[in-house]
Short mmCIF file of C-alpha atoms in Angstrom, two decimals:
data_model
loop_
_atom_site.label_atom_id
_atom_site.label_comp_id
_atom_site.label_asym_id
_atom_site.label_seq_id
_atom_site.Cartn_x
_atom_site.Cartn_y
_atom_site.Cartn_z
CA MET A 1 -12.52 28.30 21.03
CA LEU A 2 -11.88 31.84 22.25
CA GLU A 3 -12.39 32.77 25.88
CA ALA A 4 -14.87 35.56 26.56
CA GLU A 5 -12.14 37.83 27.92
CA ASP A 6 -10.07 37.31 24.78
CA VAL A 7 -13.04 38.13 22.56
CA ASN A 8 -13.42 41.39 24.51
CA ILE A 9 -9.71 42.18 24.08
CA LEU A 10 -9.92 41.60 20.32
CA GLU A 11 -12.99 43.82 20.02
CA LEU A 12 -11.33 46.64 21.95
CA PHE A 13 -8.17 46.28 19.88
CA LYS A 14 -10.05 47.06 16.65
CA ALA A 15 -10.76 50.67 17.66
CA ASP A 16 -7.89 53.18 17.73
CA ASP A 17 -8.99 54.80 20.99
CA THR A 18 -9.16 51.50 22.87
CA LYS A 19 -6.27 49.71 21.20
CA HIS A 20 -3.75 50.41 23.94
CA GLN A 21 -6.21 49.55 26.65
CA ALA A 22 -6.89 46.20 24.96
CA PHE A 23 -3.21 45.46 24.60
CA GLY A 24 -2.64 46.34 28.23
CA LYS A 25 -5.23 43.77 29.20
CA LEU A 26 -3.63 41.19 26.96
CA MET A 27 -0.21 41.78 28.52
CA GLU A 28 -1.61 41.69 32.02
CA LYS A 29 -3.24 38.35 31.31
CA TYR A 30 -0.42 36.61 29.46
CA GLN A 31 2.93 38.25 30.19
CA LYS A 32 3.94 35.91 33.02
CA ARG A 33 3.03 32.77 31.14
CA VAL A 34 4.79 33.97 28.00
CA TYR A 35 7.86 35.02 29.98
CA TRP A 36 8.24 31.69 31.77
CA HIS A 37 7.63 29.74 28.59
CA VAL A 38 10.40 31.73 26.91
CA ARG A 39 12.67 31.53 29.95
CA ARG A 40 12.50 27.75 30.00
CA LEU A 41 13.65 27.68 26.41
CA VAL A 42 16.35 30.37 26.37
CA LEU A 43 17.38 29.92 30.03
CA CYS A 44 19.00 33.31 30.80
CA HIS A 45 16.86 36.16 32.13
CA ASP A 46 18.26 38.82 29.78
CA ASP A 47 17.59 36.64 26.74
CA ALA A 48 14.12 35.86 28.03
CA ASP A 49 13.48 39.59 28.55
CA ASP A 50 14.46 40.37 24.95
CA VAL A 51 12.44 37.54 23.49
CA THR A 52 9.37 38.32 25.60
CA GLN A 53 9.41 41.92 24.45
CA ASN A 54 9.87 40.85 20.83
CA THR A 55 6.96 38.46 21.22
CA PHE A 56 4.58 41.15 22.43
CA ILE A 57 5.76 43.67 19.84
CA LYS A 58 5.04 41.10 17.15
CA ALA A 59 1.67 40.43 18.73
CA TRP A 60 0.93 44.17 18.69
CA LYS A 61 1.78 44.40 14.98
CA ASN A 62 -0.18 41.29 13.97
CA LEU A 63 -3.14 41.07 16.32
CA HIS A 64 -5.39 42.71 13.73
CA ASN A 65 -4.70 39.67 11.49
CA PHE A 66 -5.66 37.13 14.16
CA LYS A 67 -8.77 35.37 12.93
CA GLY A 68 -9.63 33.40 16.08
CA GLU A 69 -8.90 30.02 14.48
CA CYS A 70 -7.22 28.97 17.73
CA ALA A 71 -7.08 30.24 21.30
CA LEU A 72 -5.34 33.60 21.75
CA PHE A 73 -3.02 31.96 24.24
CA SER A 74 -1.98 29.36 21.59
CA TRP A 75 -1.30 32.10 19.07
CA LEU A 76 0.88 34.01 21.53
CA TYR A 77 2.70 30.85 22.57
CA ARG A 78 3.41 30.05 18.94
CA ILE A 79 5.01 33.46 18.42
CA ALA A 80 6.98 33.10 21.68
CA THR A 81 8.24 29.63 20.71
CA ASN A 82 9.39 30.76 17.27
CA GLU A 83 11.04 33.88 18.67
CA SER A 84 12.85 31.77 21.29
CA ILE A 85 14.19 29.35 18.70
CA THR A 86 15.28 32.22 16.43
CA HIS A 87 17.04 33.87 19.36
CA LEU A 88 18.86 30.67 20.32
CA ASN A 89 20.02 30.16 16.75
CA LYS A 90 21.30 33.74 16.67
CA ILE A 91 23.29 33.16 19.88
CA LYS A 92 24.80 30.01 18.42
CA GLN A 93 25.72 31.83 15.22
CA LEU A 94 27.24 34.84 16.96
CA ASN A 95 29.32 32.65 19.24
CA HIS A 96 30.21 30.15 16.52
CA VAL A 97 28.76 27.27 18.52
CA ASP A 98 28.67 24.24 16.26
CA LEU A 99 29.35 21.08 18.16
CA ASP A 100 28.67 21.03 21.88
CA GLU A 101 25.83 23.49 22.11
CA SER A 102 24.60 22.14 25.44
CA THR A 103 27.91 22.77 27.24
CA PHE A 104 28.08 26.32 25.91
CA MET A 105 24.51 27.14 26.91
CA VAL A 106 24.87 25.59 30.36
CA GLN A 107 28.03 27.61 30.91
CA ARG A 108 26.09 30.71 29.92
CA LEU A 109 23.31 29.76 32.32
CA SER A 110 25.66 29.19 35.23
CA ASN A 111 27.01 32.73 34.68
CA ASP A 112 23.52 34.23 34.72
CA THR A 113 22.87 36.39 37.80
CA TYR A 114 19.28 35.25 37.92
CA PHE A 115 20.03 31.55 38.02
CA THR A 116 20.67 30.04 41.44
CA GLY A 117 20.11 26.37 40.66
CA ASP A 118 22.40 23.67 41.94
CA LYS A 119 24.51 21.13 40.05
CA ILE A 120 21.55 18.82 39.47
CA GLN A 121 19.54 21.65 37.93
CA LEU A 122 22.43 22.41 35.57
CA LYS A 123 22.65 18.75 34.62
CA LEU A 124 18.95 18.70 33.93
CA GLN A 125 19.24 21.75 31.68
CA GLN A 126 22.19 20.18 29.91
CA ALA A 127 20.15 17.03 29.31
CA ILE A 128 17.26 19.09 27.92
CA LEU A 129 19.63 21.05 25.66
CA GLN A 130 20.85 17.83 24.11
CA LEU A 131 17.39 17.04 22.79
CA PRO A 132 16.44 17.89 19.20
CA GLU A 133 14.69 21.25 18.95
CA LYS A 134 11.12 19.96 18.67
CA GLN A 135 11.53 17.44 21.49
CA ARG A 136 12.99 20.16 23.69
CA VAL A 137 9.98 22.40 23.12
CA VAL A 138 7.53 19.55 23.73
CA PHE A 139 9.32 18.43 26.89
CA THR A 140 9.52 21.97 28.27
CA MET A 141 5.85 22.64 27.66
CA LYS A 142 4.76 19.39 29.27
CA TYR A 143 7.24 19.07 32.12
CA TYR A 144 7.46 22.68 33.30
CA GLU A 145 4.17 24.20 32.21
CA ASP A 146 2.01 21.09 32.49
CA LEU A 147 0.09 21.90 29.33
CA THR A 148 -2.32 19.29 28.07
CA TYR A 149 -1.50 17.53 24.85
CA ASP A 150 -4.50 19.20 23.22
CA GLN A 151 -3.18 22.64 24.14
CA MET A 152 0.28 21.73 22.87
CA SER A 153 -1.23 20.38 19.66
CA GLU A 154 -2.89 23.74 19.01
CA VAL A 155 0.32 25.67 19.69
CA LEU A 156 2.70 23.45 17.76
CA GLU A 157 0.20 22.33 15.08
CA THR A 158 1.23 18.70 15.62
CA SER A 159 -0.98 15.69 16.36
CA VAL A 160 -1.53 14.59 19.93
CA GLY A 161 -0.11 11.14 19.20
CA ALA A 162 3.11 12.58 17.80
CA LEU A 163 3.45 14.86 20.82
CA LYS A 164 3.01 11.97 23.23
CA ALA A 165 5.64 9.96 21.41
CA SER A 166 7.94 12.98 21.38
CA TYR A 167 7.55 13.54 25.12
CA HIS A 168 8.11 9.89 25.87
CA HIS A 169 11.38 9.83 23.90
CA ALA A 170 12.51 13.10 25.48
CA ALA A 171 11.80 11.95 29.03
CA THR A 172 13.58 8.65 28.45
CA LYS A 173 16.67 10.34 27.02
CA ILE A 174 16.80 12.81 29.92
CA GLU A 175 16.39 10.07 32.48
CA ASP A 176 19.24 8.10 30.89
CA PHE A 177 21.46 11.19 30.79
CA LEU A 178 20.80 11.93 34.45
CA LYS A 179 21.46 8.33 35.41
CA ASN A 180 24.85 8.40 33.71
CA ASN A 181 25.91 11.89 34.73
CA ILE A 182 24.87 12.39 38.33
CA MET B 1 -51.72 -98.29 -5.40
CA ASN B 2 -47.95 -97.92 -5.18
CA SER B 3 -46.86 -95.12 -2.75
CA GLU B 4 -43.85 -94.49 -4.87
CA ASN B 5 -45.93 -93.18 -7.75
CA LYS B 6 -48.17 -90.91 -5.74
CA TYR B 7 -46.24 -87.86 -7.04
CA PRO B 8 -44.64 -88.94 -10.25
CA LEU B 9 -43.84 -85.48 -11.58
CA LEU B 10 -42.23 -84.37 -8.40
CA ASP B 11 -40.23 -87.57 -8.28
CA LYS B 12 -38.97 -86.84 -11.76
CA LEU B 13 -38.02 -83.23 -10.89
CA SER B 14 -36.29 -84.03 -7.60
CA ALA B 15 -33.58 -85.90 -9.37
CA ASP B 16 -33.02 -82.86 -11.59
CA ALA B 17 -33.34 -80.50 -8.70
CA ALA B 18 -30.51 -82.15 -6.88
CA ASN B 19 -28.32 -81.36 -9.87
CA SER B 20 -29.59 -77.75 -10.39
CA PHE B 21 -28.01 -76.05 -7.37
CA LEU B 22 -24.26 -75.87 -7.56
CA MET B 23 -21.62 -74.26 -5.24
CA PRO B 24 -18.00 -73.17 -5.59
CA GLU B 25 -15.32 -75.69 -5.15
CA GLY B 26 -14.04 -75.97 -1.59
CA TYR B 27 -16.91 -73.82 -0.39
CA PHE B 28 -17.50 -75.56 2.89
CA THR B 29 -13.83 -75.46 3.74
CA GLU B 30 -13.77 -71.69 3.14
CA LEU B 31 -17.01 -71.26 4.97
CA ASN B 32 -15.52 -72.64 8.13
CA LYS B 33 -12.62 -70.17 7.96
CA LYS B 34 -14.90 -67.19 7.32
CA VAL B 35 -17.17 -67.96 10.23
CA ASN B 36 -14.18 -68.40 12.60
CA THR B 37 -12.74 -65.01 11.50
CA GLN B 38 -16.02 -63.24 12.13
CA LEU B 39 -16.27 -64.84 15.53
CA PHE B 40 -12.69 -63.64 16.35
CA ILE B 41 -13.39 -60.01 15.39
CA SER B 42 -16.59 -59.83 17.34
CA ASP B 43 -14.85 -61.26 20.40
CA SER B 44 -11.91 -58.73 20.23
CA PHE B 45 -13.79 -55.37 19.74
CA SER B 46 -16.93 -54.61 21.64
CA GLU B 47 -19.14 -51.76 20.46
CA GLU B 48 -18.83 -50.11 23.81
CA ASP B 49 -14.98 -49.73 23.58
CA ALA B 50 -14.86 -47.97 20.15
CA PHE B 51 -15.94 -44.33 21.10
CA ASN B 52 -15.71 -42.87 24.61
CA VAL B 53 -17.52 -39.76 25.92
CA PRO B 54 -16.86 -37.80 29.13
CA ASP B 55 -18.79 -38.57 32.24
CA ASN B 56 -22.19 -36.91 32.35
CA TYR B 57 -21.71 -35.68 28.81
CA PHE B 58 -25.23 -36.18 27.75
CA ASN B 59 -26.54 -34.74 31.01
CA ASP B 60 -24.56 -31.48 30.46
CA LEU B 61 -25.13 -31.31 26.73
CA HIS B 62 -28.55 -29.82 27.02
CA GLN B 63 -27.37 -26.99 29.28
CA LYS B 64 -24.43 -26.16 27.03
CA VAL B 65 -26.59 -25.89 23.98
CA ASN B 66 -28.97 -23.57 25.83
CA THR B 67 -26.08 -21.33 26.91
CA HIS B 68 -24.82 -20.97 23.35
CA ILE B 69 -28.29 -20.09 22.20
CA SER B 70 -28.67 -17.37 24.87
CA ILE B 71 -25.28 -15.78 23.95
CA SER B 72 -26.17 -15.53 20.32
CA ASN B 73 -29.48 -13.98 21.33
CA LYS B 74 -28.88 -10.18 21.48
CA GLU B 75 -31.44 -9.51 24.13
CA ASN B 76 -29.34 -11.35 26.60
CA ALA B 77 -25.90 -9.88 25.53
CA PRO B 78 -23.68 -8.46 28.37
CA VAL B 79 -24.13 -4.68 29.02
CA VAL B 80 -21.26 -2.14 29.15
CA PRO B 81 -21.36 1.22 30.95
CA GLU B 82 -22.49 4.30 29.02
CA ASP B 83 -19.71 6.05 27.04
CA TYR B 84 -17.40 3.17 27.90
CA PHE B 85 -15.72 3.09 24.52
CA ASN B 86 -15.56 6.90 24.30
CA LYS B 87 -13.65 7.04 27.56
CA LEU B 88 -11.62 3.90 26.99
CA SER B 89 -8.80 5.56 25.02
CA ALA B 90 -8.52 8.38 27.57
CA ASN B 91 -8.35 5.84 30.39
CA ILE B 92 -5.67 3.88 28.63
CA PHE B 93 -3.59 7.00 27.97
CA ALA B 94 -3.95 8.02 31.61
CA LYS B 95 -2.58 4.66 32.64
CA ILE B 96 0.27 5.03 30.15
CA GLU B 97 1.09 8.45 31.59
CA ALA B 98 1.13 7.04 35.09
CA GLU B 99 3.47 4.31 33.92
CA GLU B 100 5.71 6.88 32.24
CA GLN B 101 5.83 8.79 35.50
CA ASN B 102 7.13 5.68 37.16
CA ALA B 103 9.64 5.22 34.35
CA THR B 104 11.46 8.48 35.19
CA PRO B 105 12.21 8.31 38.91
CA ILE B 106 15.18 10.72 38.85
CA LEU B 107 13.30 13.32 36.84
CA ASN B 108 10.40 13.10 39.28
CA THR B 109 12.60 13.95 42.25
CA ILE B 110 13.96 17.19 40.77
CA ASN B 111 12.26 20.42 41.86
CA LYS B 112 11.03 21.99 38.64
CA GLN B 113 10.83 25.58 39.86
CA GLU B 114 14.22 25.74 41.50
CA GLY B 115 16.95 28.02 40.23
CA PHE B 116 15.22 30.40 37.86
CA ASN B 117 14.80 33.86 39.42
CA ILE B 118 13.70 37.24 38.10
CA PRO B 119 14.53 40.81 39.09
CA GLU B 120 12.25 42.51 41.60
CA ASN B 121 9.17 44.16 40.04
CA TYR B 122 10.18 42.76 36.69
CA PHE B 123 6.68 42.25 35.35
CA GLU B 124 5.60 45.76 36.37
CA SER B 125 8.43 47.29 34.35
CA LEU B 126 7.96 44.84 31.47
CA SER B 127 4.52 46.25 30.64
CA ASP B 128 5.97 49.79 30.58
CA LYS B 129 8.87 48.77 28.33
CA ILE B 130 6.56 47.09 25.85
CA SER B 131 4.01 49.96 25.93
CA LYS B 132 6.82 52.39 25.13
CA GLN B 133 7.89 50.29 22.16
CA THR B 134 4.35 49.90 20.85
CA ASN B 135 3.94 53.70 21.05
CA GLU B 136 7.11 54.14 18.99
CA VAL B 137 5.75 51.70 16.43
CA LYS B 138 2.56 53.77 16.35
CA ILE B 139 4.44 57.07 15.79
CA ILE B 140 6.56 55.65 12.98
CA SER B 141 3.54 54.26 11.18
CA ILE B 142 1.65 57.62 11.53
CA ASN B 143 4.63 59.54 10.17
CA ARG B 144 4.91 57.21 7.25
CA ASN B 145 1.29 57.95 6.36
CA LYS B 146 1.57 61.77 6.68
CA SER B 147 4.96 62.56 5.27
CA THR B 148 5.45 63.33 1.57
CA PHE B 149 9.18 63.63 1.76
CA ASN B 150 11.75 61.10 2.65
CA PHE B 151 14.21 63.25 4.51
CA THR B 152 17.09 60.85 4.77
CA PRO B 153 18.57 60.28 1.26
CA LEU B 154 18.34 63.82 -0.13
CA ARG B 155 21.41 63.33 -2.22
CA TRP B 156 19.87 60.26 -3.84
CA ALA B 157 16.77 62.32 -4.67
CA ALA B 158 18.96 64.99 -6.22
CA ILE B 159 20.86 62.40 -8.24
CA ALA B 160 17.58 60.90 -9.43
CA ILE B 161 16.39 64.32 -10.62
CA ILE B 162 19.69 64.91 -12.44
CA ILE B 163 19.36 61.53 -14.15
CA LEU B 164 15.83 62.42 -15.21
CA ALA B 165 17.05 65.74 -16.56
CA SER B 166 19.78 64.01 -18.52
CA GLY B 167 17.31 61.54 -19.87
CA TRP B 168 15.04 64.39 -20.96
CA PHE B 169 17.98 66.06 -22.68
CA ILE B 170 18.92 62.89 -24.52
CA TYR B 171 15.31 62.27 -25.53
CA ASN B 172 14.98 65.75 -26.94
CA ASN B 173 18.22 65.54 -28.90
CA VAL B 174 17.79 62.02 -30.22
CA PHE B 175 14.05 61.53 -30.60
CA ASN B 176 12.40 64.88 -30.64
CA TYR B 177 13.85 67.48 -33.01
CA ASN B 178 10.91 69.88 -32.61
CA ILE B 179 12.17 71.19 -29.32
CA THR B 180 14.75 73.82 -29.98
CA LYS B 181 18.11 73.80 -28.40
CA THR B 182 17.23 76.94 -26.52
CA GLN B 183 14.16 75.33 -25.04
CA THR B 184 16.19 72.30 -24.06
CA ALA B 185 18.80 74.38 -22.36
CA GLN B 186 16.07 76.21 -20.48
CA LEU B 187 14.55 72.96 -19.33
CA ASN B 188 17.91 71.60 -18.25
CA GLU B 189 18.57 74.75 -16.32
CA SER B 190 15.26 74.47 -14.50
CA PHE B 191 15.90 70.80 -13.66
CA GLU B 192 19.32 71.64 -12.33
CA LYS B 193 17.90 74.43 -10.24
CA MET B 194 15.35 72.00 -8.78
CA ALA B 195 18.08 69.51 -8.01
CA LEU B 196 20.18 72.19 -6.35
CA GLN B 197 17.24 73.31 -4.22
CA GLU B 198 16.87 69.82 -2.84
CA LEU B 199 20.51 69.63 -1.82
CA ASP B 200 21.64 70.87 1.56
CA GLU B 201 24.29 73.56 1.87
CA GLU B 202 26.99 71.18 2.96
CA SER B 203 26.57 68.97 -0.11
CA ILE B 204 26.76 72.02 -2.39
CA ILE B 205 29.94 73.24 -0.67
CA ASP B 206 31.54 69.79 -0.98
CA TYR B 207 30.59 69.64 -4.64
CA LEU B 208 31.97 73.06 -5.41
CA ALA B 209 35.21 72.20 -3.65
CA ILE B 210 35.59 69.13 -5.79
CA GLU B 211 34.76 71.10 -8.94
CA GLU B 212 37.35 73.73 -8.09
CA LYS B 213 39.99 71.07 -7.78
CA ASN B 214 39.01 69.54 -11.09
CA VAL B 215 38.98 72.93 -12.83
CA SER B 216 42.41 73.88 -11.49
CA SER B 217 43.90 70.53 -12.49
CA ILE B 218 42.35 70.88 -15.96
CA SER B 219 43.66 74.42 -16.35
CA ASP B 220 47.13 73.26 -15.24
CA THR B 221 47.04 70.57 -17.84
CA LYS B 222 45.74 73.04 -20.47
CA GLU B 223 48.55 75.46 -19.74
CA LYS B 224 51.11 72.72 -20.14
CA VAL B 225 49.53 71.66 -23.41
CA ASN B 226 49.48 75.23 -24.70
CA GLU B 227 53.14 75.72 -23.84
CA GLU B 228 54.15 72.59 -25.64
CA GLU B 229 52.03 73.52 -28.64
CA ILE B 230 53.66 76.97 -28.84
CA LEU B 231 57.15 75.56 -28.56
CA GLN B 232 56.44 73.02 -31.26
CA ASN B 233 54.99 75.59 -33.69
CA ILE B 234 57.45 78.33 -33.12
CA ASP B 235 59.56 79.29 -36.08
CA ILE B 236 63.29 79.42 -35.46
CA ASN B 237 63.58 82.58 -37.51
CA ASP B 238 61.04 84.34 -35.34
CA LEU B 239 62.95 83.20 -32.29
CA GLY B 240 66.15 84.56 -33.69
CA GLU B 241 64.57 87.95 -34.43
CA ALA B 242 63.18 88.14 -30.92
CA LEU B 243 66.53 87.40 -29.38
#
């Protein structure tokens, strides 16, 4: 179900003379949420900056194809999630990271100027990085962004039951990792 | 009258009657045993001891039967709150979530927002960066619609035209004998001119430089060949006369 404001944005986007205005409204409304969603997945600010920009550029190019079958926020989140995963895979490929991905990424995070977390925060991120890709996304969306399972279901196109199971497994694994490594 | 003959027929029958009713052998002996056995059984097991019932069973029986009847009667069935079953699954999941929360005590103590910072005024500049990029996307797509020429691979365009010209030449020579050789040459010339017009000056200069090299190397080779040919064909007599 589309929000009234989103319907207005989509209408304005159809006309050439109001396209930029519409997109400005869209960015104003969603840029922070998209950025933080991306940041939680890719960790470093510079990576998050790149991915966020890519997300909105893709949204700009494809918004005319959006049929309103889900919330605009879900559609944007889906793009952001896919872009984040693609970006992470590219980093791994460029740096030939095969085995211990979590150690490499945590090292990268600790070198990031815009990360000032303590040892426990780094351990938490390392625990999250050890999760399989889908579980990591589910955990991040639930734990950090406090999305409802229904919202996550729309973004990830997965059933609520599967998401709950996924989160449960993720939280248990993280808890065990923290218990053994702090 | 003699009292003994008062009932003569009966008197006659009584003697027979005594002999008409028989019994098994040793009957009375067996009878005694049977009666004693029956007396023993009846003394050992009283009717009252065979089946017991709880105290006040029959007093409570009536009430129990009535209760069962009222339960089976729908009008008296217990009532549940409205939407109870609709909300039941949500309530159960909420309880599960609460239990999960309790299952991750370490995770619950960690401050979620700690550690991740952003540059000052980041979001203000982000909008500008993205707007700039969307404008560039707009310009590229407009130019693609307006432009009739692809300015980058000019040389490839020239090569394509030359290939077409060659194809035309081959077609005319192999398949179409009606076109005269003069006409063909004229066409080829015009195609070549078109191709040359498309090329930039630098490409033409490079090409001519290469051609010059090739020509000079060919002429060098030709000279050598001519010399050898002359030497081979020369007549010794002629040589002698010359000397």
